[in-house]
Coordinates of C-alpha atoms and ligand atoms in Angstrom, one line a residue:
M1 CA -113.9 142.0 -178.1
S2 CA -117.6 141.9 -179.3
G3 CA -118.6 145.4 -178.6
G4 CA -121.6 146.7 -176.9
P5 CA -122.8 150.4 -177.3
L6 CA -120.2 151.6 -174.9
L7 CA -117.2 149.6 -176.2
L8 CA -118.1 150.8 -179.8
T9 CA -118.0 154.4 -178.8
L10 CA -114.8 153.8 -177.1
L11 CA -113.7 152.2 -180.2
L12 CA -114.7 154.9 -182.3
V13 CA -113.0 157.6 -180.3
L14 CA -110.0 155.4 -180.3
M15 CA -110.1 155.3 -184.1
A16 CA -110.5 159.1 -184.3
T17 CA -107.4 159.6 -182.2
I18 CA -105.4 157.6 -184.7
S19 CA -106.8 159.1 -187.7
N20 CA -103.4 160.3 -188.6
G21 CA -101.9 156.9 -188.7
C22 CA -97.9 156.7 -189.3
T23 CA -95.4 154.1 -189.2
D24 CA -91.7 154.4 -188.1
I25 CA -88.7 152.1 -188.1
L26 CA -85.4 152.9 -186.4
V27 CA -82.3 151.1 -187.4
T28 CA -78.9 151.6 -185.5
P29 CA -75.5 151.8 -187.1
G30 CA -74.5 148.3 -186.0
A31 CA -77.7 147.0 -187.6
S32 CA -77.3 148.5 -191.0
A33 CA -75.0 147.4 -193.9
D34 CA -73.1 150.6 -194.3
G35 CA -72.8 151.6 -190.6
S36 CA -75.5 154.5 -191.1
S37 CA -78.5 154.7 -188.9
M38 CA -81.7 155.0 -190.5
I39 CA -85.2 156.3 -189.6
G40 CA -88.1 155.2 -191.9
Y41 CA -91.3 157.4 -191.7
N42 CA -94.6 157.3 -193.4
A43 CA -96.7 160.3 -192.7
D44 CA -100.2 159.1 -193.4
S45 CA -102.9 161.5 -193.5
V46 CA -105.3 162.4 -196.5
S47 CA -105.1 166.0 -195.9
L48 CA -101.3 166.1 -195.9
Y49 CA -99.6 167.7 -198.9
G50 CA -96.3 166.0 -200.1
V51 CA -93.7 168.6 -200.1
L52 CA -90.5 169.3 -198.6
Y53 CA -90.9 171.9 -195.9
H54 CA -87.9 173.9 -195.9
Y55 CA -86.8 176.4 -193.2
P56 CA -83.7 178.4 -194.0
R57 CA -81.1 178.8 -191.4
T58 CA -81.5 182.2 -189.6
E59 CA -78.7 184.2 -187.6
G60 CA -79.3 186.9 -185.4
R61 CA -83.1 187.3 -186.4
G62 CA -85.0 186.9 -183.1
G63 CA -84.4 190.0 -181.1
P64 CA -86.2 190.5 -177.9
G65 CA -89.9 190.1 -178.4
E66 CA -89.9 188.5 -181.6
L67 CA -92.5 185.6 -181.9
R68 CA -92.9 182.5 -183.8
Q69 CA -96.5 181.8 -184.8
V70 CA -97.7 178.1 -184.0
F71 CA -100.5 176.4 -186.2
D72 CA -101.4 172.9 -185.5
W73 CA -99.9 170.5 -188.1
D74 CA -103.0 168.4 -188.3
S75 CA -105.6 170.9 -188.6
G76 CA -104.1 174.1 -189.6
V77 CA -105.7 176.0 -186.7
R78 CA -103.6 178.6 -184.9
F79 CA -102.7 177.6 -181.3
G80 CA -100.6 180.6 -180.5
E81 CA -96.9 181.9 -180.4
I82 CA -93.6 181.3 -178.8
P83 CA -90.8 183.7 -178.5
E84 CA -88.4 183.2 -181.6
V85 CA -84.5 182.3 -180.7
N86 CA -81.7 184.2 -182.3
S87 CA -80.5 181.7 -184.5
T88 CA -82.0 178.7 -186.0
Y89 CA -80.6 175.9 -188.3
N90 CA -81.6 174.9 -191.7
V91 CA -84.3 172.3 -191.7
I92 CA -85.4 170.5 -194.9
G93 CA -87.7 167.7 -194.7
N94 CA -87.5 166.2 -191.2
S95 CA -83.9 166.7 -191.1
N96 CA -81.3 169.8 -190.3
E97 CA -78.0 170.9 -191.1
H98 CA -76.3 169.2 -188.3
G99 CA -77.6 165.9 -189.1
L100 CA -80.5 165.6 -186.8
V101 CA -83.8 163.5 -188.1
I102 CA -87.2 163.2 -186.4
G103 CA -90.1 161.1 -187.4
E104 CA -93.3 160.1 -185.3
S105 CA -96.5 158.3 -184.9
T106 CA -99.3 159.3 -183.0
F107 CA -100.9 156.6 -180.3
G108 CA -103.5 158.8 -178.7
G109 CA -103.8 157.4 -175.1
V110 CA -106.1 157.5 -172.3
P111 CA -108.8 159.9 -172.7
E112 CA -107.8 162.0 -169.5
L113 CA -104.7 163.1 -171.3
A114 CA -105.2 162.5 -175.0
G115 CA -106.9 165.0 -177.1
Q116 CA -105.4 168.4 -176.4
K117 CA -106.5 168.5 -172.7
Q118 CA -104.3 171.3 -171.9
I119 CA -105.2 173.9 -174.5
D120 CA -108.3 175.5 -172.9
A121 CA -107.4 174.7 -169.5
L122 CA -103.9 176.0 -169.5
G123 CA -103.4 177.6 -172.8
A124 CA -100.9 175.0 -174.3
V125 CA -99.8 176.1 -177.9
L126 CA -97.3 173.2 -179.3
D127 CA -98.7 170.3 -181.2
Y128 CA -96.6 167.5 -182.1
G129 CA -95.9 168.6 -185.8
S130 CA -94.8 172.1 -184.8
L131 CA -92.8 170.6 -182.2
I132 CA -90.7 168.4 -184.7
Y133 CA -89.9 171.5 -186.9
I134 CA -89.1 173.9 -183.9
T135 CA -87.0 171.3 -182.3
L136 CA -85.0 170.6 -185.7
Q137 CA -84.3 174.1 -185.9
R138 CA -82.9 174.3 -182.3
A139 CA -81.2 171.3 -181.6
K140 CA -78.1 169.4 -183.1
T141 CA -78.1 165.9 -181.4
A142 CA -80.8 163.3 -180.4
V143 CA -80.1 163.9 -176.6
E144 CA -80.3 167.6 -177.1
A145 CA -83.5 167.3 -179.0
I146 CA -85.0 165.2 -176.3
H147 CA -84.1 168.0 -173.7
T148 CA -85.5 170.7 -176.2
I149 CA -88.7 168.9 -176.8
N150 CA -89.2 168.8 -172.7
A151 CA -88.0 172.2 -172.2
L152 CA -90.6 173.6 -174.8
L153 CA -93.3 171.6 -173.6
D154 CA -92.9 172.6 -170.1
A155 CA -92.8 176.3 -171.1
Y156 CA -95.6 176.4 -173.7
G157 CA -97.7 173.3 -173.2
Y158 CA -98.6 170.3 -175.2
A159 CA -101.6 170.8 -177.4
S160 CA -101.6 167.1 -179.0
S161 CA -102.4 163.4 -178.1
G162 CA -99.7 160.8 -177.3
E163 CA -96.9 160.6 -179.7
S164 CA -93.9 158.3 -180.3
F165 CA -91.0 159.9 -181.8
S166 CA -87.9 158.6 -183.7
I167 CA -84.9 160.7 -183.4
S168 CA -81.5 160.0 -184.8
D169 CA -78.2 162.0 -185.2
K170 CA -75.0 162.3 -187.0
S171 CA -73.2 160.1 -184.5
G172 CA -75.6 157.2 -185.4
D173 CA -77.3 157.6 -181.9
V174 CA -81.1 156.4 -182.3
W175 CA -83.7 157.3 -179.6
M176 CA -87.3 156.3 -179.2
M177 CA -89.1 158.9 -177.1
E178 CA -92.8 158.3 -176.3
L179 CA -95.0 161.1 -174.5
I180 CA -98.3 162.2 -173.4
G181 CA -99.7 165.6 -172.1
R182 CA -100.0 166.4 -168.3
G183 CA -103.9 166.8 -168.8
D184 CA -105.7 169.7 -167.5
T185 CA -106.1 168.9 -163.7
Y186 CA -102.3 168.2 -162.8
K187 CA -102.0 172.0 -163.4
K188 CA -98.5 171.8 -165.1
L189 CA -97.9 172.5 -168.6
G190 CA -96.1 169.8 -170.7
A191 CA -95.9 166.2 -171.1
V192 CA -94.6 163.0 -169.4
W193 CA -92.3 161.0 -171.3
V194 CA -89.7 158.2 -171.6
A195 CA -86.9 158.2 -174.1
Q196 CA -84.8 155.1 -174.7
K197 CA -81.7 154.6 -176.9
I198 CA -82.1 151.6 -179.2
P199 CA -78.9 149.6 -178.4
D200 CA -76.5 149.5 -181.3
G201 CA -77.1 146.6 -183.6
Y202 CA -80.7 146.5 -182.9
V203 CA -83.7 147.8 -184.9
G204 CA -87.0 149.5 -183.1
A205 CA -90.3 150.5 -184.8
H206 CA -93.5 152.0 -183.8
A207 CA -97.0 152.6 -185.6
N208 CA -99.8 154.4 -183.5
Q209 CA -99.5 152.2 -180.3
A210 CA -97.2 153.2 -177.5
R211 CA -94.5 150.5 -177.0
T212 CA -92.6 151.5 -174.1
T213 CA -93.4 149.5 -170.9
T214 CA -91.0 149.4 -168.1
F215 CA -87.7 151.3 -168.1
P216 CA -84.5 152.0 -166.1
R217 CA -84.1 154.8 -163.8
D218 CA -80.4 154.7 -163.2
D219 CA -79.0 154.6 -166.8
P220 CA -79.1 158.1 -168.2
Q221 CA -76.7 157.1 -171.1
N222 CA -79.6 155.0 -172.4
C223 CA -83.0 156.2 -170.6
L224 CA -84.3 159.6 -169.9
F225 CA -87.5 160.2 -168.7
A226 CA -89.6 163.0 -167.0
E227 CA -89.4 162.9 -163.2
D228 CA -93.1 162.8 -162.9
V229 CA -93.9 160.4 -165.4
V230 CA -95.5 158.0 -162.7
D231 CA -97.0 160.8 -160.5
V232 CA -99.1 162.0 -163.3
A233 CA -100.7 158.4 -163.7
V234 CA -101.2 158.6 -160.0
H235 CA -102.9 161.8 -159.9
Y236 CA -105.4 160.7 -162.5
G237 CA -106.0 157.4 -161.0
L238 CA -104.4 155.4 -163.8
Y239 CA -101.7 153.7 -161.4
P240 CA -102.0 152.9 -157.9
S241 CA -100.2 155.2 -155.4
T242 CA -99.4 152.2 -153.5
A243 CA -98.0 150.3 -156.4
D244 CA -94.1 149.8 -157.1
P245 CA -93.0 152.9 -159.4
L246 CA -90.5 150.7 -160.9
K247 CA -93.1 148.4 -162.1
F248 CA -94.9 151.1 -163.9
S249 CA -95.3 150.5 -167.5
F250 CA -95.8 153.6 -169.7
S251 CA -97.7 152.0 -172.5
D252 CA -100.0 149.7 -170.2
T253 CA -101.1 152.8 -168.2
Y254 CA -101.1 155.6 -170.8
N255 CA -102.0 153.5 -174.0
P256 CA -103.3 150.0 -173.0
V257 CA -103.3 147.6 -176.1
Q258 CA -106.7 146.6 -177.4
F259 CA -107.9 144.6 -180.2
T260 CA -107.7 147.4 -182.7
S261 CA -104.4 148.5 -181.8
A262 CA -102.9 145.2 -181.8
R263 CA -104.4 144.4 -185.1
M264 CA -104.0 147.7 -186.8
S265 CA -101.1 149.4 -185.4
E266 CA -98.6 146.7 -183.8
A267 CA -99.4 144.2 -186.8
R268 CA -97.3 146.9 -188.8
V269 CA -94.4 146.5 -186.4
W270 CA -94.8 142.7 -186.4
S271 CA -94.7 142.9 -190.1
M272 CA -91.4 144.7 -190.2
F273 CA -89.7 142.9 -187.3
S274 CA -90.9 139.3 -188.5
Q275 CA -89.3 140.0 -192.1
I276 CA -85.7 140.7 -190.4
A277 CA -85.8 138.8 -187.1
E278 CA -84.4 135.3 -186.4
E279 CA -86.7 132.7 -187.8
G280 CA -89.8 131.9 -185.4
F281 CA -90.8 135.6 -184.8
Q282 CA -93.5 135.9 -187.1
Q283 CA -95.1 132.7 -185.9
Q284 CA -94.4 133.7 -182.2
Y285 CA -96.3 136.9 -182.3
L286 CA -98.9 136.0 -185.0
D287 CA -101.5 135.8 -182.2
Y288 CA -100.5 139.2 -181.0
A289 CA -100.6 140.8 -184.4
L290 CA -103.9 139.2 -185.1
G291 CA -105.3 140.7 -181.8
I292 CA -106.2 137.4 -180.6
N293 CA -103.7 137.6 -177.6
I294 CA -103.1 141.2 -176.6
T295 CA -100.9 140.3 -173.6
K296 CA -98.1 138.7 -175.4
R297 CA -96.5 141.9 -176.3
M298 CA -93.4 142.2 -178.6
P299 CA -90.1 143.5 -177.6
L300 CA -89.3 147.3 -178.1
F301 CA -86.4 146.4 -180.3
I302 CA -85.0 143.3 -182.0
K303 CA -81.6 142.3 -183.4
P304 CA -81.9 141.6 -187.2
R305 CA -80.5 138.2 -188.5
A306 CA -78.8 140.2 -191.2
K307 CA -77.6 143.8 -191.5
L308 CA -80.1 146.0 -193.3
S309 CA -79.3 147.9 -196.7
L310 CA -81.2 151.0 -197.6
I311 CA -82.9 149.0 -200.1
D312 CA -84.2 146.6 -197.4
V313 CA -85.5 149.2 -195.4
M314 CA -87.3 150.6 -198.4
Q315 CA -88.7 147.3 -198.7
L316 CA -89.9 147.1 -195.3
M317 CA -91.5 150.5 -195.4
N318 CA -93.1 149.5 -198.8
S319 CA -95.0 146.3 -197.7
H320 CA -98.7 145.2 -197.3
Y321 CA -98.5 141.7 -195.4
E322 CA -97.5 140.1 -198.5
G323 CA -97.2 136.4 -197.9
T324 CA -98.8 136.4 -194.3
K325 CA -101.8 135.7 -192.7
L326 CA -102.8 139.2 -192.9
D327 CA -102.3 139.7 -196.6
P328 CA -105.5 141.7 -197.7
A329 CA -105.0 140.8 -201.5
K330 CA -106.3 137.2 -201.0
D331 CA -110.0 137.9 -200.2
N332 CA -113.1 139.2 -201.9
G333 CA -112.4 142.7 -200.5
A334 CA -109.3 142.7 -203.1
G335 CA -111.4 143.0 -206.1
I336 CA -110.8 141.6 -209.3
F337 CA -107.3 143.2 -209.5
A338 CA -106.1 141.6 -206.3
S339 CA -105.4 145.2 -204.4
P340 CA -104.3 145.2 -200.8
Y341 CA -106.4 148.5 -200.3
R342 CA -109.8 149.2 -199.4
S343 CA -112.3 152.1 -199.0
R344 CA -112.1 153.4 -195.5
P345 CA -113.1 153.8 -192.6
L346 CA -111.0 151.2 -191.3
V347 CA -113.9 149.9 -189.1
W348 CA -117.4 149.2 -190.7
E349 CA -120.5 147.8 -189.5
Y350 CA -122.9 145.2 -191.0
Q351 CA -126.1 143.9 -189.4
G352 CA -125.1 145.0 -185.7
K353 CA -121.5 143.4 -186.0
H354 CA -118.3 145.4 -186.4
Y355 CA -115.5 144.4 -188.8
H356 CA -112.4 146.1 -189.9
N357 CA -110.1 146.6 -192.9
E358 CA -106.3 145.3 -192.6
R359 CA -104.2 148.5 -191.9
T360 CA -101.5 147.9 -194.3
L361 CA -98.0 149.6 -193.7
A362 CA -98.0 151.4 -197.2
T363 CA -101.3 152.9 -197.3
P364 CA -103.1 155.0 -199.9
R365 CA -103.4 158.0 -197.6
T366 CA -99.6 158.8 -197.1
G367 CA -99.0 162.4 -197.8
W368 CA -95.3 161.9 -197.7
S369 CA -92.6 159.6 -196.5
F370 CA -88.9 159.3 -196.1
I371 CA -86.1 157.3 -195.1
A372 CA -83.3 159.0 -193.7
Q373 CA -79.8 157.8 -193.4
L374 CA -77.5 159.4 -190.7
R375 CA -73.9 158.8 -191.8
P376 CA -71.2 159.1 -189.1
W377 CA -68.4 159.3 -191.6
M378 CA -69.6 162.3 -193.4
P379 CA -69.4 165.8 -192.1
A380 CA -72.4 167.1 -190.0
E381 CA -73.7 169.1 -193.0
L382 CA -73.8 166.0 -195.2
S383 CA -74.7 163.5 -192.7
A384 CA -78.4 163.5 -193.1
L385 CA -79.4 162.0 -196.4
V386 CA -83.2 161.8 -196.6
W387 CA -84.6 159.9 -199.3
F388 CA -88.2 161.5 -199.8
A389 CA -91.3 160.5 -201.4
A390 CA -94.3 162.6 -202.0
D391 CA -97.0 159.9 -201.8
D392 CA -97.9 156.3 -200.9
S393 CA -94.4 154.8 -199.8
S394 CA -95.0 151.8 -202.2
T395 CA -95.7 153.4 -205.2
S396 CA -93.7 156.5 -205.2
P397 CA -90.1 157.3 -206.2
R398 CA -87.7 158.5 -203.4
V399 CA -85.4 161.4 -204.0
P400 CA -82.1 162.2 -202.2
V401 CA -82.0 165.5 -200.0
F402 CA -79.3 166.5 -197.7
G403 CA -80.1 168.3 -194.3
S404 CA -78.2 171.4 -195.4
N405 CA -79.6 171.7 -198.8
W406 CA -80.6 175.3 -199.1
Q407 CA -82.8 174.9 -201.9
V408 CA -85.8 172.7 -203.1
A409 CA -86.6 171.6 -206.5
E410 CA -89.9 173.4 -207.6
P411 CA -91.9 170.1 -207.8
Y412 CA -91.4 169.6 -204.3
V413 CA -91.6 173.1 -202.9
G414 CA -94.6 174.1 -200.6
K415 CA -95.5 175.0 -197.4
G416 CA -97.4 173.1 -194.6
T417 CA -100.4 173.6 -192.5
Q418 CA -98.0 174.1 -189.4
D419 CA -96.8 177.3 -191.3
G420 CA -100.6 178.5 -191.4
V421 CA -100.7 177.5 -195.2
P422 CA -103.6 175.2 -196.1
A423 CA -103.0 172.2 -198.4
P424 CA -104.0 173.1 -201.9
L425 CA -105.8 169.7 -202.5
L426 CA -108.5 170.8 -204.7
K427 CA -106.5 171.6 -207.6
L428 CA -104.6 169.2 -209.7
D429 CA -101.1 170.5 -210.7
M430 CA -98.8 168.6 -212.9
T431 CA -95.8 170.7 -211.9
K432 CA -95.9 169.2 -208.4
A433 CA -94.5 165.8 -207.3
F434 CA -97.4 165.2 -204.9
W435 CA -100.1 165.3 -207.8
V436 CA -98.0 163.3 -210.3
Q437 CA -97.0 160.8 -207.6
N438 CA -100.5 160.4 -206.7
M439 CA -101.6 159.9 -210.2
V440 CA -99.5 157.0 -210.6
S441 CA -100.4 155.6 -207.3
N442 CA -104.1 155.8 -207.7
F443 CA -103.9 154.3 -211.4
C444 CA -102.1 151.3 -209.6
Y445 CA -104.7 151.3 -207.1
Y446 CA -107.5 150.4 -209.7
R447 CA -105.4 148.0 -211.7
W448 CA -103.1 146.6 -209.0
Q449 CA -102.2 143.2 -210.2
D450 CA -101.2 144.4 -213.5
A451 CA -99.8 147.7 -212.8
Y452 CA -98.2 147.3 -209.4
P453 CA -95.4 144.9 -210.4
V454 CA -94.3 147.3 -213.3
V455 CA -94.4 150.3 -210.8
R456 CA -92.6 148.1 -208.2
E457 CA -89.8 147.3 -210.8
K458 CA -89.5 150.9 -211.9
I459 CA -89.1 152.3 -208.5
D460 CA -86.5 149.5 -207.4
N461 CA -84.5 150.2 -210.5
L462 CA -84.7 153.9 -210.1
Q463 CA -83.5 153.7 -206.1
R464 CA -80.6 151.4 -207.1
D465 CA -79.5 154.0 -209.7
L466 CA -80.1 157.0 -207.5
L467 CA -78.0 155.0 -204.6
K468 CA -75.0 154.4 -207.1
Q469 CA -75.2 158.2 -208.0
V470 CA -75.2 159.2 -204.3
Q471 CA -72.1 156.9 -203.7
T472 CA -70.2 158.9 -206.4
L473 CA -71.4 161.9 -205.2
D474 CA -70.4 161.5 -201.8
D475 CA -66.8 160.9 -203.0
Q476 CA -66.9 164.3 -204.6
L477 CA -68.5 166.0 -201.8
L478 CA -65.7 164.8 -199.3
K479 CA -63.1 165.9 -201.7
I480 CA -64.7 169.3 -202.2
Y481 CA -65.3 169.7 -198.5
K482 CA -61.6 169.1 -197.7
T483 CA -60.3 171.3 -200.6
K484 CA -63.0 174.1 -200.8
G485 CA -64.7 174.0 -197.5
A486 CA -68.1 173.2 -196.3
K487 CA -70.1 176.1 -198.2
E488 CA -68.9 174.7 -201.4
A489 CA -69.8 171.1 -200.7
V490 CA -73.3 172.2 -199.4
D491 CA -73.8 174.1 -202.6
F492 CA -72.9 171.0 -204.5
A493 CA -75.0 168.6 -202.7
T494 CA -77.9 171.3 -203.0
Q495 CA -77.4 171.4 -206.8
F496 CA -77.5 167.6 -207.0
S497 CA -80.6 167.1 -205.1
V498 CA -82.5 169.8 -207.0
R499 CA -81.2 168.5 -210.2
T500 CA -82.1 165.0 -209.4
A501 CA -85.6 165.9 -208.0
N502 CA -86.5 167.9 -211.1
A503 CA -85.4 165.0 -213.3
V504 CA -87.3 162.3 -211.4
H505 CA -90.6 164.6 -211.3
Q506 CA -90.2 164.7 -215.3
Q507 CA -89.4 160.9 -215.6
W508 CA -92.4 160.3 -213.2
L509 CA -94.8 162.2 -215.5
E510 CA -93.6 160.3 -218.4
F511 CA -94.0 157.0 -216.6
Y512 CA -97.5 158.1 -215.8
G513 CA -98.0 158.3 -219.7
E514 CA -96.4 154.9 -220.0
L515 CA -98.5 153.1 -217.3
F516 CA -101.8 154.7 -218.8
V517 CA -100.8 153.9 -222.3
R518 CA -100.1 150.1 -221.4
F519 CA -103.0 149.3 -219.0
R520 CA -105.8 151.5 -221.1
D521 CA -109.4 150.0 -221.1
F522 CA -108.7 146.9 -218.9
H523 CA -106.3 145.5 -221.7
I524 CA -102.5 145.1 -221.5
I525 CA -101.0 146.9 -224.7
T526 CA -97.4 146.3 -225.7
E527 CA -95.3 147.2 -228.5
K528 CA -95.3 144.6 -231.5
K529 CA -93.6 146.2 -234.4
D530 CA -94.6 143.9 -237.2
E531 CA -98.3 144.2 -236.1
P532 CA -99.9 146.4 -239.0
S533 CA -102.9 148.0 -237.2
C534 CA -101.1 149.8 -234.3
G535 CA -97.9 148.3 -234.1
C536 CA -98.9 146.9 -230.8
D537 CA -100.4 143.8 -229.2
A538 CA -103.5 144.3 -227.0
K539 CA -103.7 141.4 -224.4
E540 CA -106.9 140.6 -222.5
P541 CA -105.5 139.6 -219.1
G542 CA -108.8 137.8 -218.0
L543 CA -109.9 136.9 -214.6
V544 CA -107.7 134.7 -212.2
D545 CA -109.6 131.5 -211.0
A546 CA -110.0 132.8 -207.4
V547 CA -112.1 135.6 -209.0
K548 CA -114.0 133.2 -211.2
K549 CA -114.9 131.2 -208.5
R550 CA -115.9 134.0 -206.3
I551 CA -118.4 135.3 -209.3
I552 CA -119.9 131.8 -209.8
D553 CA -120.1 131.1 -206.0
E554 CA -122.2 134.3 -205.7
T555 CA -124.2 134.2 -209.1
G556 CA -124.6 130.3 -209.8
D557 CA -125.6 129.9 -213.6
H558 CA -126.3 133.5 -214.3
Y559 CA -123.4 134.0 -216.4
E560 CA -123.1 130.2 -217.7
I561 CA -123.1 129.7 -221.4
P562 CA -125.1 126.6 -222.2
S563 CA -123.5 123.6 -223.7
N564 CA -126.5 122.3 -225.5
G565 CA -127.3 122.7 -229.2
Q566 CA -126.6 126.6 -230.0
I567 CA -122.8 126.3 -229.2
L568 CA -121.3 123.6 -231.0
N569 CA -117.7 123.8 -229.7
K570 CA -115.1 125.8 -228.0
E571 CA -113.6 127.0 -231.1
S572 CA -116.8 128.3 -232.4
L573 CA -117.5 130.0 -229.1
L574 CA -114.3 131.8 -229.1
R575 CA -114.8 133.0 -232.6
S576 CA -118.2 134.2 -231.8
V577 CA -117.2 136.4 -229.1
A578 CA -113.9 137.6 -230.5
V579 CA -115.3 140.4 -232.3
Q580 CA -117.7 141.7 -229.8
Ligands
NAG1 C1 -80.6 187.9 -179.3 O1 -80.2 189.1 -179.8 C2 -80.6 190.3 -179.2 C3 -80.2 191.5 -180.0 O2 -80.3 191.2 -181.4 C4 -79.7 190.4 -178.0 O3 -80.2 191.5 -177.2 C5 -79.9 188.9 -177.1 O4 -79.2 189.0 -176.0 C6 -79.8 187.8 -178.1 N1 -80.1 186.4 -177.3 C7 -79.4 185.7 -177.1 C8 -79.8 184.6 -176.4 O5 -78.3 185.5 -177.7
NAG2 C1 -101.0 135.0 -174.2 O1 -99.6 135.3 -174.2 C2 -99.2 135.0 -172.7 C3 -97.7 135.5 -172.9 O2 -97.1 134.9 -173.8 C4 -99.5 133.9 -172.3 O3 -98.8 133.6 -171.0 C5 -100.8 133.4 -172.5 O4 -101.2 132.0 -172.0 C6 -101.5 133.6 -173.8 N1 -102.9 133.6 -173.7 C7 -103.7 132.9 -174.5 C8 -105.1 132.8 -174.4 O5 -103.1 132.1 -175.4

């Protein structure tokens, strides 16, 4: 794709529609080491504030006429209101007390249907973010969630662009649902969609590109869909009326793959799949991930060569294409500290040509992220265990939260834009996990090569430790549940989550201090007890050869120290600069 003005406009429109990029992984019980299903979700938007949204359970609240206000999760704009229901479930993070979890990524889709086409024409009110939280308040299982989403959208209209949803429940069922609005001239509110159950033993993923192609019509146990999913495409001239409806591909019609979506979106799926699939996958789909061959599509789900633990999934969701051809830490743009990150926008122009940054899976703009485990062996209230981080998935610690938790630790308390509350992004607040986790992340960004390995080790140790604590806790919880009942067990779990999140927050603030002390002023400063001036050793880490070479290639002899007369030998050279 070389890009004339029209193509470029299209490209920029596309980029705008995926400005809220996200990445999801969906792991079935048969593909996980402990038999839980897992949903990993990075919510990537720089205006997102990392807090645990909490909607307490309500009973007998919504009488006739009571309304629920709906604000767009992305923009904070009020879209309207819908009737409230009498009883709602406890929702915390993206999980509920019945063990239901929902994640998403935005794919945008064809302009006829993307971009909130139903708002003005038909008065649609539900954006995809509100849809998630309302569904979590009203549904218990994955299949119920799919029907709830469909019913809500049919009744009140869909006010966002194309979305992929990851849905899992306490039974371990894992579904991937992709939908796009019906547009403004089809004259029916709502969205068309296909939802497929990921077969047990398999792993799915999505990242800002629709992945559903053709799908079965006669297998309701494993595939559900809107009756008019093809009709809408025919109405808008996106699919020939004479073509075989069974050959209809959701993604190829509503969100065709282009260079940018292969390279920036599907490449993230490729990254995760190729780390866990049978050998050969990485090479087989490298052309596709690079955007060289965009017709060579990857399967919707794959069978991993080994079962995945929670820690494995954390690592997948932490990655930046390390060790692959797409690793951005290897070129000049990485700076002198080998960072995988770049200044945005993702697409940039130089002398009439267009270029892009690699869109890594873990990314600075993540507002919050989680990996949820749905444990079929636990009671419903304790089934959803959400490992929640308040910033970049690769540089932030994850704290364990249960779907039935009725209280949130103070550092994680806050409302979202979907509740009509703008994110408080202009005031640093050290009492909030979001800010302290951002401080550690941002510190890391500027000294990546030195600081990231330290942060990585710190997080990995913390997660292993918390995982052990949760294993002990689970035994206690089951005992309490049996002897004293659900309420006592939920109280105990809530207290554990609150205590742990408070402790991690305090630990992270101290960790920021440690990092700062250790990497101050471009040095690496460590303890050295017998050193008389500071009890410390201040190492000068220097430049790696790749960086030296780039500097010399660019500047020639500008920095070269002449080897004639003035400098006698290496020893005197080093002595002469040691004090400078
Ligand atoms: C909700 O509660 C009101 C009264 O509080 C009652 O009239 C109504 O039937 C209830 N609706 C449902 C669906 O239970
Ligand atoms: C792209 O991949 C498809 C499917 O594997 C293959 O048939 C086609 O030959 C490939 N095209 C190129 C240019 O490599």
